[in-house]
mmCIF file of C-alpha atoms and ligand atoms in Angstrom:
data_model
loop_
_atom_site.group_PDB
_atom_site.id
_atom_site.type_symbol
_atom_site.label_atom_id
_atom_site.label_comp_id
_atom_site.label_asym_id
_atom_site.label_seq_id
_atom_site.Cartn_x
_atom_site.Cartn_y
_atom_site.Cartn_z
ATOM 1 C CA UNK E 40 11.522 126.984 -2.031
ATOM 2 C CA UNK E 41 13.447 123.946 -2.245
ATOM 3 C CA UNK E 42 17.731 123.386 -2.221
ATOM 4 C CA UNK E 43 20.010 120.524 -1.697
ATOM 5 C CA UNK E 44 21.063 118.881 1.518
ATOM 6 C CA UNK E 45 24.177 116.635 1.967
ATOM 7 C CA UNK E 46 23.808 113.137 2.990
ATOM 8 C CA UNK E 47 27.679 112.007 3.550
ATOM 9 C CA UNK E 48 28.545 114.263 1.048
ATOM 10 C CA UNK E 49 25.965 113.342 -1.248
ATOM 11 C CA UNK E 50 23.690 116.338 -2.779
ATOM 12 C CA UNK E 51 20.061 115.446 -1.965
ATOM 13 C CA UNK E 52 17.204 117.672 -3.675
ATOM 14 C CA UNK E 53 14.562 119.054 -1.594
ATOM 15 C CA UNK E 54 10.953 120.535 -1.867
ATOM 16 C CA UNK E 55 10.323 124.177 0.272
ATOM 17 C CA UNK E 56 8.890 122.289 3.659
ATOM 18 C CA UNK E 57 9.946 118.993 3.120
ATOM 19 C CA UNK E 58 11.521 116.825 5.945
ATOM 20 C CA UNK E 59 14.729 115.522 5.389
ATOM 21 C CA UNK E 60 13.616 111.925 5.862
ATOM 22 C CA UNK E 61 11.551 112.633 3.318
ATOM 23 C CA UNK E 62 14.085 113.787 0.685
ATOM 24 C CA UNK E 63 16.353 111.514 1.724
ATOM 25 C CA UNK E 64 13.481 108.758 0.989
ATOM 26 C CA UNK E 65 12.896 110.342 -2.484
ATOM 27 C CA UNK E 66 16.701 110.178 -3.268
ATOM 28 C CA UNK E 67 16.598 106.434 -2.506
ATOM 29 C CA UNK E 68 18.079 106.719 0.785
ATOM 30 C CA UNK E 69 16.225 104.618 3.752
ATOM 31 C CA UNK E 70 18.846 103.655 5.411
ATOM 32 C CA UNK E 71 19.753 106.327 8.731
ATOM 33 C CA UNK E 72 22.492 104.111 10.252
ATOM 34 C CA UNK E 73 22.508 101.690 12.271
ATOM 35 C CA UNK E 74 22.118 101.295 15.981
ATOM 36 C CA UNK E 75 23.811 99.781 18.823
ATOM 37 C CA UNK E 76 22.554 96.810 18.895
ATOM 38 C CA UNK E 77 23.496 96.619 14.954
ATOM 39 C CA UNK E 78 19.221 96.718 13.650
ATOM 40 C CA UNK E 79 18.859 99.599 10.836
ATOM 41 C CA UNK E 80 17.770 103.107 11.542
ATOM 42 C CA UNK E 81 15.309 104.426 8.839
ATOM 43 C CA UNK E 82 11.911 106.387 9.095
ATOM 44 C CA UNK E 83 9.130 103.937 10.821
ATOM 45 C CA UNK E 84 6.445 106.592 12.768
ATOM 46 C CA UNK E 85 7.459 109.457 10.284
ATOM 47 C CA UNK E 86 6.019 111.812 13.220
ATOM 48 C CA UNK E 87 8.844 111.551 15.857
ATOM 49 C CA UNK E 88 7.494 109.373 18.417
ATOM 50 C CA UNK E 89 9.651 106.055 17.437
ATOM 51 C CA UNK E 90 13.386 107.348 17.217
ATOM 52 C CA UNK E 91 14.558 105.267 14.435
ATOM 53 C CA UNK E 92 15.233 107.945 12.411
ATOM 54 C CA UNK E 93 17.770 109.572 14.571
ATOM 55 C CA UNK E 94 20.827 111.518 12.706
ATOM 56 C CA UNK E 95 23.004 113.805 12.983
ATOM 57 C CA UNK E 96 23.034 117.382 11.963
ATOM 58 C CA UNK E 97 25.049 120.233 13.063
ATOM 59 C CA UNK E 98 26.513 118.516 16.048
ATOM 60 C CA UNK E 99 23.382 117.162 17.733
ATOM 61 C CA UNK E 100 21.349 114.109 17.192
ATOM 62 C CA UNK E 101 18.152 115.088 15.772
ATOM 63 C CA UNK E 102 15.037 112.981 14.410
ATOM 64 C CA UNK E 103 15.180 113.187 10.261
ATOM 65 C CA UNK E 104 11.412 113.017 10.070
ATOM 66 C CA UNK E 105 10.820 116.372 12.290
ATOM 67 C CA UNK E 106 14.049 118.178 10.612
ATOM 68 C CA UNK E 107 12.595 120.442 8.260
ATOM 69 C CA UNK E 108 14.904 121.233 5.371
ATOM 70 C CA UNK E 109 17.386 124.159 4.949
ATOM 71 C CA UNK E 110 19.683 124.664 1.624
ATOM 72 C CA UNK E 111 23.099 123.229 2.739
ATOM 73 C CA UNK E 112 22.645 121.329 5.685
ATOM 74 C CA UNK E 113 24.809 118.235 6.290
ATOM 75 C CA UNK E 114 23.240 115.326 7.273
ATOM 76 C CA UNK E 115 25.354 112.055 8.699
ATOM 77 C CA UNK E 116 24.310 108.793 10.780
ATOM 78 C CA UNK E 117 23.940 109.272 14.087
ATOM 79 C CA UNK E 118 27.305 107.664 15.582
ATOM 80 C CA UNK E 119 26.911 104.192 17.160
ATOM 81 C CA UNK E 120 26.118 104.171 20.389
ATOM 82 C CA UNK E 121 26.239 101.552 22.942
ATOM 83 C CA UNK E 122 23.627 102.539 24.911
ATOM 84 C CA UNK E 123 20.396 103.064 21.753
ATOM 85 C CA UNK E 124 18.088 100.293 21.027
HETATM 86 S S1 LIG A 117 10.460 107.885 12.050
HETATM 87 FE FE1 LIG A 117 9.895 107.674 14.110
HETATM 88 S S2 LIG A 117 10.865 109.352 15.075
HETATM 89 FE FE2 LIG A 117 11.290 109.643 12.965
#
């Protein structure tokens, strides 16, 4: 069963199972944010091992391509840290 997520306040569609990189890549949407260093986050690995995909949801910093989709989650870039490659 599929819903919508929230990507800065924009509604993103979703399949049942899908990974929110993945609907957020459907919608258009490849760029994450953007790192410390100022380089683009988006999906690269798709399978968790690179980090590039980091955002954040529900308080935590979480990799979009492991973060399976629930109806209403909120989505946002991961806020710029210093310290990130
Ligand atoms: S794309 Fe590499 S960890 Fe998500």
């Amino acid at each position: 069963m599929g819903g919508v997520i929230f990507w800065q306040g924009q509604k993103v569609e979703f399949c049942g199972g899908e990974s929110a990189a993945s609907a957020l890549a459907r919608a258009g949407i490849t760029q994450l944010g953007v790192t410390g260093t100022g380089q683009m986050r988006g999906v690269f690995c798709g399978i968790g091992q690179c980090q590039n995909c980091l955002v954040t949801f529900d308080g935590r910093t979480v990799e979009a391509c492991l973060l399976t989709c629930r109806d209403g989650m909120v989505l946002q870039p991961q806020e710029r840290a210093s310290d990130d490659g």
